[in-house]
C-alpha positions as CSV (number, residue, x, y, z in Angstrom):
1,X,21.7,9.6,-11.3
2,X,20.4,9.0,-7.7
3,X,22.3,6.5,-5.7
4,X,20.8,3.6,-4.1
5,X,20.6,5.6,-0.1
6,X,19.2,8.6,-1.9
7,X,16.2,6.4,-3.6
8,X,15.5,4.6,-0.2
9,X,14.5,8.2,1.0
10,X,12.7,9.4,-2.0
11,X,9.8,8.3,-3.7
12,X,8.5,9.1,-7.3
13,X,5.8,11.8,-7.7
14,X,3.9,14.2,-10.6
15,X,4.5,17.3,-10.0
16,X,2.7,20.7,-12.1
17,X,5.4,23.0,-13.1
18,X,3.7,25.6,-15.2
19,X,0.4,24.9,-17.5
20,X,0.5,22.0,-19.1
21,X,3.7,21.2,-17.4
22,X,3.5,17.4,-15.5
23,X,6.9,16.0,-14.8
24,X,7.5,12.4,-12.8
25,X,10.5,13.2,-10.2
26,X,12.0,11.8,-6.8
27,X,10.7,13.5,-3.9
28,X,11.7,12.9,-0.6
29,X,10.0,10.5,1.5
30,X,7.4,11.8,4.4
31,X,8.6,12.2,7.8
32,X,7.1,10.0,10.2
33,X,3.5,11.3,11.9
34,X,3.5,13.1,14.9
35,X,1.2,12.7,17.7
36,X,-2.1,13.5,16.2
37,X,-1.3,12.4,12.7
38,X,-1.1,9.6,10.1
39,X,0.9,8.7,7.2
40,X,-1.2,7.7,4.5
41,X,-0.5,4.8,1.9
42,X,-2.5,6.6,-1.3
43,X,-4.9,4.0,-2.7
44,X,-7.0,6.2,-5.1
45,X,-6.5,9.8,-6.2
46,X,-9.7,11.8,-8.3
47,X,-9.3,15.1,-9.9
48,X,-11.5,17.8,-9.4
49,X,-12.0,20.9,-11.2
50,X,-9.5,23.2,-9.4
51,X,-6.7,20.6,-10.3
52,X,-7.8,20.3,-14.0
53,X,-7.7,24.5,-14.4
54,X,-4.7,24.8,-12.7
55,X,-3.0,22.2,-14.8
56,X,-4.7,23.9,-18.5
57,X,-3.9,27.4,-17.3
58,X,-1.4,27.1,-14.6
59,X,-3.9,29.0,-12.1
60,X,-7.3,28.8,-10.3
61,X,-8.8,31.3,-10.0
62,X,-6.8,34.6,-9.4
63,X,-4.7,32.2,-7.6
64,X,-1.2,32.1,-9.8
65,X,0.6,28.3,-9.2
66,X,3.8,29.8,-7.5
67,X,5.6,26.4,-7.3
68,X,5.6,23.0,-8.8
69,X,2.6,21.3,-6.7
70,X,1.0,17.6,-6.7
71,X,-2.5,17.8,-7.8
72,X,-5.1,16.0,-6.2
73,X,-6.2,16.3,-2.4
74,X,-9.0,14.1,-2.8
75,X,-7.6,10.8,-2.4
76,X,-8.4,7.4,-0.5
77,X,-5.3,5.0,1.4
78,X,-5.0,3.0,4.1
79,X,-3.3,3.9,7.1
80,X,0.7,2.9,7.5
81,X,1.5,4.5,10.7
82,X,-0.3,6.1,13.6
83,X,0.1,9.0,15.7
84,X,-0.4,7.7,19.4
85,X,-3.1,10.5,20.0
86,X,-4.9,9.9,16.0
87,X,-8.5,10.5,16.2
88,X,-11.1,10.2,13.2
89,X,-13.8,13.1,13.0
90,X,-15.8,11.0,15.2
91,X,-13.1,11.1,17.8
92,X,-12.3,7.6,17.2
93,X,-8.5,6.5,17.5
94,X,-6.8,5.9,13.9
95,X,-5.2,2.4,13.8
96,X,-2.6,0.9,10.5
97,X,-4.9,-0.6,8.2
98,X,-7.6,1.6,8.3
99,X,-9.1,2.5,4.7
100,X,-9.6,6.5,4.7
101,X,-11.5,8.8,2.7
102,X,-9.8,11.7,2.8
103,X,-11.9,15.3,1.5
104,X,-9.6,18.3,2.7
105,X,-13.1,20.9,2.9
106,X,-14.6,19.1,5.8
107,X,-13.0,20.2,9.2
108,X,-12.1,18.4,12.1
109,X,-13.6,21.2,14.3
110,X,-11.4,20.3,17.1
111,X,-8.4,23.1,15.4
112,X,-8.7,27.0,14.5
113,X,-8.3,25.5,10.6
């Protein structure tokens, strides 16, 4: 049983084990956003393909899952906090309250990544 400090740090979250293997635990809170970041409040969260092999076979691809993982990086939110240097991929600032759509394959192009 968690006490009542440990659940103001944690939050509940699905985590894949194995295949086939979803289990609803505490995991710890985010840290606060650094400069060029945002903490997200998830809205909406859509599973795609890779996330529904990986959780029938535990893998994608030749990929083996090598730890449990939250599926679904394709997810809407609004913005809770703000990094002070926050841009959008228009080079916009990112403000709280903004409603985000957030596809992880479409780069920033202002990193190596």
């Amino acid at each position: 049983m968690m006490s009542r400090s440990n659940l103001d740090n944690s939050m509940c979250g699905v985590l894949l084990h194995g295949a086939r293997d979803l289990r609803v635990e505490q995991v710890p809170r985010p840290l606060p956003p650094g400069a060029d970041e945002v903490l997200l409040r998830t809205s909406v969260t859509s599973i795609c393909g890779s996330d529904l092999h990986t959780y029938l076979d535990g893998f994608i691809g030749d990929t083996p899952l090598g730890s449990p993982l939250v599926l679904g990086h394709e997810f809407s939110g609004v913005i809770e906090v703000a990094g002070k240097s926050a841009r959008d991929g228009n080079d916009q600032p990112m403000l709280p309250g903004q409603r985000m759509a957030i596809d992880p394959a479409i780069p920033c192009l202002r990193c190596e990544f």
